[in-house]
């Protein structure tokens, strides 16, 4: 048994664009996050992969998540046999296991200093933030708010003063020239 890598399911593997479907928590209509299965396929050469989700409290959830994995791995380019091989070599846990690392969309790495409460109150997972460095979408003008979102994403939930926001706003034109030029 090697070290564990723990993956949160919703918001890490599952794009979770439909959110929680309370009528049937085992129903998984959404796509996997891009790169999910290539990542797992690489990571499993180094780690035992444990998938952690509160969905597992529901009857049939593990079966549904396993079927979802096979379906989505194929959509990400794996053939059926490889998809089933990936699915067959992960374990599921309703409790968060002690792991080498846990990937979670709703966690802040604790580094010995407690974060400002505002950073926790205002916390948003990655897919609820502006994602404007995505070059696959047509470039468009960014607003100061967009830039603020990018900054938050890349430097963590640092709070900016109004003065800093003003400077950021002033910088947005220069950045737009770069992005659109
Ligand atoms: Mg999650």
mmCIF file with all atom_site columns, C-alpha atoms and ligand atoms in Angstrom:
data_model
loop_
_atom_site.group_PDB
_atom_site.id
_atom_site.type_symbol
_atom_site.label_atom_id
_atom_site.label_alt_id
_atom_site.label_comp_id
_atom_site.label_asym_id
_atom_site.label_entity_id
_atom_site.label_seq_id
_atom_site.pdbx_PDB_ins_code
_atom_site.Cartn_x
_atom_site.Cartn_y
_atom_site.Cartn_z
_atom_site.occupancy
_atom_site.B_iso_or_equiv
_atom_site.pdbx_formal_charge
_atom_site.auth_seq_id
_atom_site.auth_comp_id
_atom_site.auth_asym_id
_atom_site.auth_atom_id
_atom_site.pdbx_PDB_model_num
ATOM   1   C  CA  . UNK A 1 1   ? 0.000   0.000  0.000   1.00 0.00 ? 1   UNK A CA  1
ATOM   2   C  CA  . UNK A 1 2   ? 1.546   3.260  -1.104  1.00 0.00 ? 2   UNK A CA  1
ATOM   3   C  CA  . UNK A 1 3   ? 0.761   6.761  -0.069  1.00 0.00 ? 3   UNK A CA  1
ATOM   4   C  CA  . UNK A 1 4   ? -2.753  7.999  -0.547  1.00 0.00 ? 4   UNK A CA  1
ATOM   5   C  CA  . UNK A 1 5   ? -3.800  10.774 -2.835  1.00 0.00 ? 5   UNK A CA  1
ATOM   6   C  CA  . UNK A 1 6   ? -7.291  11.841 -1.887  1.00 0.00 ? 6   UNK A CA  1
ATOM   7   C  CA  . UNK A 1 7   ? -9.523  13.411 -4.529  1.00 0.00 ? 7   UNK A CA  1
ATOM   8   C  CA  . UNK A 1 8   ? -12.668 15.257 -3.690  1.00 0.00 ? 8   UNK A CA  1
ATOM   9   C  CA  . UNK A 1 9   ? -15.379 14.317 -6.176  1.00 0.00 ? 9   UNK A CA  1
ATOM   10  C  CA  . UNK A 1 10  ? -17.634 17.322 -6.764  1.00 0.00 ? 10  UNK A CA  1
ATOM   11  C  CA  . UNK A 1 11  ? -15.773 20.327 -8.089  1.00 0.00 ? 11  UNK A CA  1
ATOM   12  C  CA  . UNK A 1 12  ? -12.539 18.384 -8.577  1.00 0.00 ? 12  UNK A CA  1
ATOM   13  C  CA  . UNK A 1 13  ? -13.405 15.356 -10.712 1.00 0.00 ? 13  UNK A CA  1
ATOM   14  C  CA  . UNK A 1 14  ? -17.007 16.256 -11.470 1.00 0.00 ? 14  UNK A CA  1
ATOM   15  C  CA  . UNK A 1 15  ? -17.484 19.699 -13.019 1.00 0.00 ? 15  UNK A CA  1
ATOM   16  C  CA  . UNK A 1 16  ? -20.599 19.964 -10.877 1.00 0.00 ? 16  UNK A CA  1
ATOM   17  C  CA  . UNK A 1 17  ? -22.192 22.565 -13.136 1.00 0.00 ? 17  UNK A CA  1
ATOM   18  C  CA  . UNK A 1 18  ? -25.674 21.344 -12.217 1.00 0.00 ? 18  UNK A CA  1
ATOM   19  C  CA  . UNK A 1 19  ? -24.932 21.536 -8.520  1.00 0.00 ? 19  UNK A CA  1
ATOM   20  C  CA  . UNK A 1 20  ? -26.467 19.189 -6.004  1.00 0.00 ? 20  UNK A CA  1
ATOM   21  C  CA  . UNK A 1 21  ? -29.589 17.456 -7.272  1.00 0.00 ? 21  UNK A CA  1
ATOM   22  C  CA  . UNK A 1 22  ? -31.410 16.784 -4.081  1.00 0.00 ? 22  UNK A CA  1
ATOM   23  C  CA  . UNK A 1 23  ? -34.150 14.671 -5.655  1.00 0.00 ? 23  UNK A CA  1
ATOM   24  C  CA  . UNK A 1 24  ? -31.476 12.111 -6.530  1.00 0.00 ? 24  UNK A CA  1
ATOM   25  C  CA  . UNK A 1 25  ? -27.946 12.646 -5.184  1.00 0.00 ? 25  UNK A CA  1
ATOM   26  C  CA  . UNK A 1 26  ? -26.744 9.621  -7.158  1.00 0.00 ? 26  UNK A CA  1
ATOM   27  C  CA  . UNK A 1 27  ? -27.657 11.260 -10.495 1.00 0.00 ? 27  UNK A CA  1
ATOM   28  C  CA  . UNK A 1 28  ? -24.496 12.640 -12.147 1.00 0.00 ? 28  UNK A CA  1
ATOM   29  C  CA  . UNK A 1 29  ? -25.369 14.571 -15.321 1.00 0.00 ? 29  UNK A CA  1
ATOM   30  C  CA  . UNK A 1 30  ? -22.234 16.714 -15.565 1.00 0.00 ? 30  UNK A CA  1
ATOM   31  C  CA  . UNK A 1 31  ? -18.963 16.239 -17.419 1.00 0.00 ? 31  UNK A CA  1
ATOM   32  C  CA  . UNK A 1 32  ? -15.663 15.528 -15.754 1.00 0.00 ? 32  UNK A CA  1
ATOM   33  C  CA  . UNK A 1 33  ? -13.297 18.447 -15.306 1.00 0.00 ? 33  UNK A CA  1
ATOM   34  C  CA  . UNK A 1 34  ? -10.887 18.550 -18.292 1.00 0.00 ? 34  UNK A CA  1
ATOM   35  C  CA  . UNK A 1 35  ? -7.749  16.503 -17.686 1.00 0.00 ? 35  UNK A CA  1
ATOM   36  C  CA  . UNK A 1 36  ? -9.282  14.549 -14.826 1.00 0.00 ? 36  UNK A CA  1
ATOM   37  C  CA  . UNK A 1 37  ? -8.609  11.063 -16.099 1.00 0.00 ? 37  UNK A CA  1
ATOM   38  C  CA  . UNK A 1 38  ? -5.206  11.774 -17.613 1.00 0.00 ? 38  UNK A CA  1
ATOM   39  C  CA  . UNK A 1 39  ? -4.260  13.069 -14.185 1.00 0.00 ? 39  UNK A CA  1
ATOM   40  C  CA  . UNK A 1 40  ? -5.636  10.063 -12.323 1.00 0.00 ? 40  UNK A CA  1
ATOM   41  C  CA  . UNK A 1 41  ? -3.995  7.718  -14.788 1.00 0.00 ? 41  UNK A CA  1
ATOM   42  C  CA  . UNK A 1 42  ? -0.620  9.321  -14.087 1.00 0.00 ? 42  UNK A CA  1
ATOM   43  C  CA  . UNK A 1 43  ? -1.125  9.754  -10.380 1.00 0.00 ? 43  UNK A CA  1
ATOM   44  C  CA  . UNK A 1 44  ? -2.094  6.140  -9.802  1.00 0.00 ? 44  UNK A CA  1
ATOM   45  C  CA  . UNK A 1 45  ? 1.440   5.118  -10.769 1.00 0.00 ? 45  UNK A CA  1
ATOM   46  C  CA  . UNK A 1 46  ? 2.627   6.886  -7.626  1.00 0.00 ? 46  UNK A CA  1
ATOM   47  C  CA  . UNK A 1 47  ? -0.325  6.840  -5.252  1.00 0.00 ? 47  UNK A CA  1
ATOM   48  C  CA  . UNK A 1 48  ? -3.299  4.849  -4.138  1.00 0.00 ? 48  UNK A CA  1
ATOM   49  C  CA  . UNK A 1 49  ? -6.206  6.999  -5.238  1.00 0.00 ? 49  UNK A CA  1
ATOM   50  C  CA  . UNK A 1 50  ? -9.055  7.502  -2.803  1.00 0.00 ? 50  UNK A CA  1
ATOM   51  C  CA  . UNK A 1 51  ? -12.123 9.422  -3.867  1.00 0.00 ? 51  UNK A CA  1
ATOM   52  C  CA  . UNK A 1 52  ? -13.862 11.163 -1.040  1.00 0.00 ? 52  UNK A CA  1
ATOM   53  C  CA  . UNK A 1 53  ? -17.437 12.367 -1.250  1.00 0.00 ? 53  UNK A CA  1
ATOM   54  C  CA  . UNK A 1 54  ? -20.403 12.923 0.991   1.00 0.00 ? 54  UNK A CA  1
ATOM   55  C  CA  . UNK A 1 55  ? -22.468 11.492 -1.872  1.00 0.00 ? 55  UNK A CA  1
ATOM   56  C  CA  . UNK A 1 56  ? -21.385 8.076  -0.678  1.00 0.00 ? 56  UNK A CA  1
ATOM   57  C  CA  . UNK A 1 57  ? -23.875 8.329  2.161   1.00 0.00 ? 57  UNK A CA  1
ATOM   58  C  CA  . UNK A 1 58  ? -26.558 7.642  -0.418  1.00 0.00 ? 58  UNK A CA  1
ATOM   59  C  CA  . UNK A 1 59  ? -27.574 4.186  -1.541  1.00 0.00 ? 59  UNK A CA  1
ATOM   60  C  CA  . UNK A 1 60  ? -26.185 3.438  -5.000  1.00 0.00 ? 60  UNK A CA  1
ATOM   61  C  CA  . UNK A 1 61  ? -23.883 6.442  -5.082  1.00 0.00 ? 61  UNK A CA  1
ATOM   62  C  CA  . UNK A 1 62  ? -20.641 4.491  -5.443  1.00 0.00 ? 62  UNK A CA  1
ATOM   63  C  CA  . UNK A 1 63  ? -22.064 2.460  -8.338  1.00 0.00 ? 63  UNK A CA  1
ATOM   64  C  CA  . UNK A 1 64  ? -23.244 5.654  -9.981  1.00 0.00 ? 64  UNK A CA  1
ATOM   65  C  CA  . UNK A 1 65  ? -19.864 7.362  -9.496  1.00 0.00 ? 65  UNK A CA  1
ATOM   66  C  CA  . UNK A 1 66  ? -18.053 4.326  -10.885 1.00 0.00 ? 66  UNK A CA  1
ATOM   67  C  CA  . UNK A 1 67  ? -20.316 4.286  -13.942 1.00 0.00 ? 67  UNK A CA  1
ATOM   68  C  CA  . UNK A 1 68  ? -19.741 8.003  -14.330 1.00 0.00 ? 68  UNK A CA  1
ATOM   69  C  CA  . UNK A 1 69  ? -15.967 7.447  -14.230 1.00 0.00 ? 69  UNK A CA  1
ATOM   70  C  CA  . UNK A 1 70  ? -16.069 4.845  -16.993 1.00 0.00 ? 70  UNK A CA  1
ATOM   71  C  CA  . UNK A 1 71  ? -18.322 7.044  -19.111 1.00 0.00 ? 71  UNK A CA  1
ATOM   72  C  CA  . UNK A 1 72  ? -16.317 10.226 -18.571 1.00 0.00 ? 72  UNK A CA  1
ATOM   73  C  CA  . UNK A 1 73  ? -12.882 8.601  -18.961 1.00 0.00 ? 73  UNK A CA  1
ATOM   74  C  CA  . UNK A 1 74  ? -13.985 7.450  -22.398 1.00 0.00 ? 74  UNK A CA  1
ATOM   75  C  CA  . UNK A 1 75  ? -15.154 10.959 -23.235 1.00 0.00 ? 75  UNK A CA  1
ATOM   76  C  CA  . UNK A 1 76  ? -11.650 12.097 -22.268 1.00 0.00 ? 76  UNK A CA  1
ATOM   77  C  CA  . UNK A 1 77  ? -10.068 9.697  -24.750 1.00 0.00 ? 77  UNK A CA  1
ATOM   78  C  CA  . UNK A 1 78  ? -9.558  6.423  -22.905 1.00 0.00 ? 78  UNK A CA  1
ATOM   79  C  CA  . UNK A 1 79  ? -10.878 3.221  -24.440 1.00 0.00 ? 79  UNK A CA  1
ATOM   80  C  CA  . UNK A 1 80  ? -13.370 1.148  -22.468 1.00 0.00 ? 80  UNK A CA  1
ATOM   81  C  CA  . UNK A 1 81  ? -10.761 -1.239 -21.105 1.00 0.00 ? 81  UNK A CA  1
ATOM   82  C  CA  . UNK A 1 82  ? -8.498  1.548  -19.858 1.00 0.00 ? 82  UNK A CA  1
ATOM   83  C  CA  . UNK A 1 83  ? -11.465 3.463  -18.481 1.00 0.00 ? 83  UNK A CA  1
ATOM   84  C  CA  . UNK A 1 84  ? -12.545 0.397  -16.522 1.00 0.00 ? 84  UNK A CA  1
ATOM   85  C  CA  . UNK A 1 85  ? -8.974  -0.158 -15.385 1.00 0.00 ? 85  UNK A CA  1
ATOM   86  C  CA  . UNK A 1 86  ? -8.811  3.367  -13.964 1.00 0.00 ? 86  UNK A CA  1
ATOM   87  C  CA  . UNK A 1 87  ? -12.218 2.975  -12.329 1.00 0.00 ? 87  UNK A CA  1
ATOM   88  C  CA  . UNK A 1 88  ? -11.331 -0.435 -10.944 1.00 0.00 ? 88  UNK A CA  1
ATOM   89  C  CA  . UNK A 1 89  ? -8.220  0.820  -9.194  1.00 0.00 ? 89  UNK A CA  1
ATOM   90  C  CA  . UNK A 1 90  ? -9.664  3.588  -7.081  1.00 0.00 ? 90  UNK A CA  1
ATOM   91  C  CA  . UNK A 1 91  ? -11.363 3.277  -3.738  1.00 0.00 ? 91  UNK A CA  1
ATOM   92  C  CA  . UNK A 1 92  ? -14.175 5.391  -2.365  1.00 0.00 ? 92  UNK A CA  1
ATOM   93  C  CA  . UNK A 1 93  ? -14.477 6.776  1.119   1.00 0.00 ? 93  UNK A CA  1
ATOM   94  C  CA  . UNK A 1 94  ? -17.249 8.716  2.768   1.00 0.00 ? 94  UNK A CA  1
ATOM   95  C  CA  . UNK A 1 95  ? -14.771 9.749  5.465   1.00 0.00 ? 95  UNK A CA  1
ATOM   96  C  CA  . UNK A 1 96  ? -11.776 11.903 4.606   1.00 0.00 ? 96  UNK A CA  1
ATOM   97  C  CA  . UNK A 1 97  ? -8.770  9.586  4.836   1.00 0.00 ? 97  UNK A CA  1
ATOM   98  C  CA  . UNK A 1 98  ? -5.337  10.622 6.098   1.00 0.00 ? 98  UNK A CA  1
ATOM   99  C  CA  . UNK A 1 99  ? -3.624  11.257 2.766   1.00 0.00 ? 99  UNK A CA  1
ATOM   100 C  CA  . UNK A 1 100 ? -0.318  12.544 1.436   1.00 0.00 ? 100 UNK A CA  1
ATOM   101 C  CA  . UNK A 1 101 ? -2.301  15.297 -0.268  1.00 0.00 ? 101 UNK A CA  1
ATOM   102 C  CA  . UNK A 1 102 ? -5.996  15.981 -0.687  1.00 0.00 ? 102 UNK A CA  1
ATOM   103 C  CA  . UNK A 1 103 ? -7.271  17.843 -3.740  1.00 0.00 ? 103 UNK A CA  1
ATOM   104 C  CA  . UNK A 1 104 ? -10.381 19.743 -2.814  1.00 0.00 ? 104 UNK A CA  1
ATOM   105 C  CA  . UNK A 1 105 ? -12.150 22.691 -4.390  1.00 0.00 ? 105 UNK A CA  1
ATOM   106 C  CA  . UNK A 1 106 ? -13.360 23.982 -1.055  1.00 0.00 ? 106 UNK A CA  1
ATOM   107 C  CA  . UNK A 1 107 ? -10.243 24.105 1.068   1.00 0.00 ? 107 UNK A CA  1
ATOM   108 C  CA  . UNK A 1 108 ? -7.561  26.652 1.849   1.00 0.00 ? 108 UNK A CA  1
ATOM   109 C  CA  . UNK A 1 109 ? -4.098  25.338 2.570   1.00 0.00 ? 109 UNK A CA  1
ATOM   110 C  CA  . UNK A 1 110 ? -3.282  26.072 6.179   1.00 0.00 ? 110 UNK A CA  1
ATOM   111 C  CA  . UNK A 1 111 ? 0.314   27.232 6.419   1.00 0.00 ? 111 UNK A CA  1
ATOM   112 C  CA  . UNK A 1 112 ? 0.512   28.100 10.080  1.00 0.00 ? 112 UNK A CA  1
ATOM   113 C  CA  . UNK A 1 113 ? -1.209  31.454 9.860   1.00 0.00 ? 113 UNK A CA  1
ATOM   114 C  CA  . UNK A 1 114 ? -4.964  31.648 10.229  1.00 0.00 ? 114 UNK A CA  1
ATOM   115 C  CA  . UNK A 1 115 ? -6.545  33.419 7.254   1.00 0.00 ? 115 UNK A CA  1
ATOM   116 C  CA  . UNK A 1 116 ? -8.646  36.536 7.574   1.00 0.00 ? 116 UNK A CA  1
ATOM   117 C  CA  . UNK A 1 117 ? -12.219 35.583 8.214   1.00 0.00 ? 117 UNK A CA  1
ATOM   118 C  CA  . UNK A 1 118 ? -13.202 37.678 5.189   1.00 0.00 ? 118 UNK A CA  1
ATOM   119 C  CA  . UNK A 1 119 ? -11.188 35.349 2.979   1.00 0.00 ? 119 UNK A CA  1
ATOM   120 C  CA  . UNK A 1 120 ? -13.279 32.490 4.298   1.00 0.00 ? 120 UNK A CA  1
ATOM   121 C  CA  . UNK A 1 121 ? -16.580 34.344 4.124   1.00 0.00 ? 121 UNK A CA  1
ATOM   122 C  CA  . UNK A 1 122 ? -15.857 35.456 0.545   1.00 0.00 ? 122 UNK A CA  1
ATOM   123 C  CA  . UNK A 1 123 ? -14.345 32.140 -0.501  1.00 0.00 ? 123 UNK A CA  1
ATOM   124 C  CA  . UNK A 1 124 ? -15.448 30.832 -3.863  1.00 0.00 ? 124 UNK A CA  1
ATOM   125 C  CA  . UNK A 1 125 ? -14.317 27.602 -5.506  1.00 0.00 ? 125 UNK A CA  1
ATOM   126 C  CA  . UNK A 1 126 ? -12.378 27.899 -8.756  1.00 0.00 ? 126 UNK A CA  1
ATOM   127 C  CA  . UNK A 1 127 ? -15.351 27.284 -11.030 1.00 0.00 ? 127 UNK A CA  1
ATOM   128 C  CA  . UNK A 1 128 ? -17.314 30.101 -9.436  1.00 0.00 ? 128 UNK A CA  1
ATOM   129 C  CA  . UNK A 1 129 ? -14.556 32.641 -10.164 1.00 0.00 ? 129 UNK A CA  1
ATOM   130 C  CA  . UNK A 1 130 ? -13.866 34.474 -13.383 1.00 0.00 ? 130 UNK A CA  1
ATOM   131 C  CA  . UNK A 1 131 ? -11.506 32.421 -15.502 1.00 0.00 ? 131 UNK A CA  1
ATOM   132 C  CA  . UNK A 1 132 ? -10.235 34.922 -18.008 1.00 0.00 ? 132 UNK A CA  1
ATOM   133 C  CA  . UNK A 1 133 ? -6.875  33.414 -18.769 1.00 0.00 ? 133 UNK A CA  1
ATOM   134 C  CA  . UNK A 1 134 ? -8.670  30.701 -20.719 1.00 0.00 ? 134 UNK A CA  1
ATOM   135 C  CA  . UNK A 1 135 ? -7.207  31.297 -24.184 1.00 0.00 ? 135 UNK A CA  1
ATOM   136 C  CA  . UNK A 1 136 ? -9.785  29.051 -25.822 1.00 0.00 ? 136 UNK A CA  1
ATOM   137 C  CA  . UNK A 1 137 ? -12.388 31.773 -25.420 1.00 0.00 ? 137 UNK A CA  1
ATOM   138 C  CA  . UNK A 1 138 ? -12.359 34.881 -27.542 1.00 0.00 ? 138 UNK A CA  1
ATOM   139 C  CA  . UNK A 1 139 ? -10.433 37.712 -25.921 1.00 0.00 ? 139 UNK A CA  1
ATOM   140 C  CA  . UNK A 1 140 ? -12.594 40.439 -24.527 1.00 0.00 ? 140 UNK A CA  1
ATOM   141 C  CA  . UNK A 1 141 ? -12.027 43.517 -22.474 1.00 0.00 ? 141 UNK A CA  1
ATOM   142 C  CA  . UNK A 1 142 ? -11.478 42.884 -18.841 1.00 0.00 ? 142 UNK A CA  1
ATOM   143 C  CA  . UNK A 1 143 ? -13.034 45.004 -16.167 1.00 0.00 ? 143 UNK A CA  1
ATOM   144 C  CA  . UNK A 1 144 ? -11.275 45.868 -12.906 1.00 0.00 ? 144 UNK A CA  1
ATOM   145 C  CA  . UNK A 1 145 ? -13.540 43.300 -11.260 1.00 0.00 ? 145 UNK A CA  1
ATOM   146 C  CA  . UNK A 1 146 ? -12.323 40.644 -13.687 1.00 0.00 ? 146 UNK A CA  1
ATOM   147 C  CA  . UNK A 1 147 ? -8.731  41.508 -12.870 1.00 0.00 ? 147 UNK A CA  1
ATOM   148 C  CA  . UNK A 1 148 ? -9.497  41.387 -9.195  1.00 0.00 ? 148 UNK A CA  1
ATOM   149 C  CA  . UNK A 1 149 ? -10.910 37.888 -9.651  1.00 0.00 ? 149 UNK A CA  1
ATOM   150 C  CA  . UNK A 1 150 ? -7.774  36.786 -11.483 1.00 0.00 ? 150 UNK A CA  1
ATOM   151 C  CA  . UNK A 1 151 ? -5.594  38.203 -8.786  1.00 0.00 ? 151 UNK A CA  1
ATOM   152 C  CA  . UNK A 1 152 ? -7.591  36.433 -6.107  1.00 0.00 ? 152 UNK A CA  1
ATOM   153 C  CA  . UNK A 1 153 ? -7.294  33.192 -7.995  1.00 0.00 ? 153 UNK A CA  1
ATOM   154 C  CA  . UNK A 1 154 ? -3.546  33.406 -8.381  1.00 0.00 ? 154 UNK A CA  1
ATOM   155 C  CA  . UNK A 1 155 ? -2.438  34.928 -5.119  1.00 0.00 ? 155 UNK A CA  1
ATOM   156 C  CA  . UNK A 1 156 ? -5.073  33.384 -2.887  1.00 0.00 ? 156 UNK A CA  1
ATOM   157 C  CA  . UNK A 1 157 ? -7.734  35.272 -1.041  1.00 0.00 ? 157 UNK A CA  1
ATOM   158 C  CA  . UNK A 1 158 ? -5.570  38.275 -0.279  1.00 0.00 ? 158 UNK A CA  1
ATOM   159 C  CA  . UNK A 1 159 ? -7.598  41.306 0.589   1.00 0.00 ? 159 UNK A CA  1
ATOM   160 C  CA  . UNK A 1 160 ? -6.825  44.400 -1.411  1.00 0.00 ? 160 UNK A CA  1
ATOM   161 C  CA  . UNK A 1 161 ? -7.220  47.951 -0.208  1.00 0.00 ? 161 UNK A CA  1
ATOM   162 C  CA  . UNK A 1 162 ? -9.220  50.440 -2.246  1.00 0.00 ? 162 UNK A CA  1
ATOM   163 C  CA  . UNK A 1 163 ? -5.945  52.062 -3.215  1.00 0.00 ? 163 UNK A CA  1
ATOM   164 C  CA  . UNK A 1 164 ? -4.659  48.778 -4.577  1.00 0.00 ? 164 UNK A CA  1
ATOM   165 C  CA  . UNK A 1 165 ? -7.912  48.182 -6.427  1.00 0.00 ? 165 UNK A CA  1
ATOM   166 C  CA  . UNK A 1 166 ? -7.557  51.605 -8.038  1.00 0.00 ? 166 UNK A CA  1
ATOM   167 C  CA  . UNK A 1 167 ? -4.055  50.754 -9.177  1.00 0.00 ? 167 UNK A CA  1
ATOM   168 C  CA  . UNK A 1 168 ? -5.314  47.470 -10.503 1.00 0.00 ? 168 UNK A CA  1
ATOM   169 C  CA  . UNK A 1 169 ? -8.034  49.264 -12.374 1.00 0.00 ? 169 UNK A CA  1
ATOM   170 C  CA  . UNK A 1 170 ? -5.482  51.602 -13.925 1.00 0.00 ? 170 UNK A CA  1
ATOM   171 C  CA  . UNK A 1 171 ? -3.412  48.616 -14.988 1.00 0.00 ? 171 UNK A CA  1
ATOM   172 C  CA  . UNK A 1 172 ? -6.353  46.961 -16.752 1.00 0.00 ? 172 UNK A CA  1
ATOM   173 C  CA  . UNK A 1 173 ? -6.000  49.052 -19.896 1.00 0.00 ? 173 UNK A CA  1
ATOM   174 C  CA  . UNK A 1 174 ? -2.374  48.089 -20.308 1.00 0.00 ? 174 UNK A CA  1
ATOM   175 C  CA  . UNK A 1 175 ? -3.220  44.445 -19.813 1.00 0.00 ? 175 UNK A CA  1
ATOM   176 C  CA  . UNK A 1 176 ? -6.047  44.685 -22.330 1.00 0.00 ? 176 UNK A CA  1
ATOM   177 C  CA  . UNK A 1 177 ? -3.662  46.155 -24.850 1.00 0.00 ? 177 UNK A CA  1
ATOM   178 C  CA  . UNK A 1 178 ? -1.454  43.128 -24.309 1.00 0.00 ? 178 UNK A CA  1
ATOM   179 C  CA  . UNK A 1 179 ? -4.250  40.574 -24.475 1.00 0.00 ? 179 UNK A CA  1
ATOM   180 C  CA  . UNK A 1 180 ? -6.042  42.081 -27.449 1.00 0.00 ? 180 UNK A CA  1
ATOM   181 C  CA  . UNK A 1 181 ? -2.993  43.281 -29.333 1.00 0.00 ? 181 UNK A CA  1
HETATM 182 MG MG1 . LIG B 2 .   ? -15.937 19.591 -3.687  1.00 0.00 ? 1   LIG B MG1 1
#
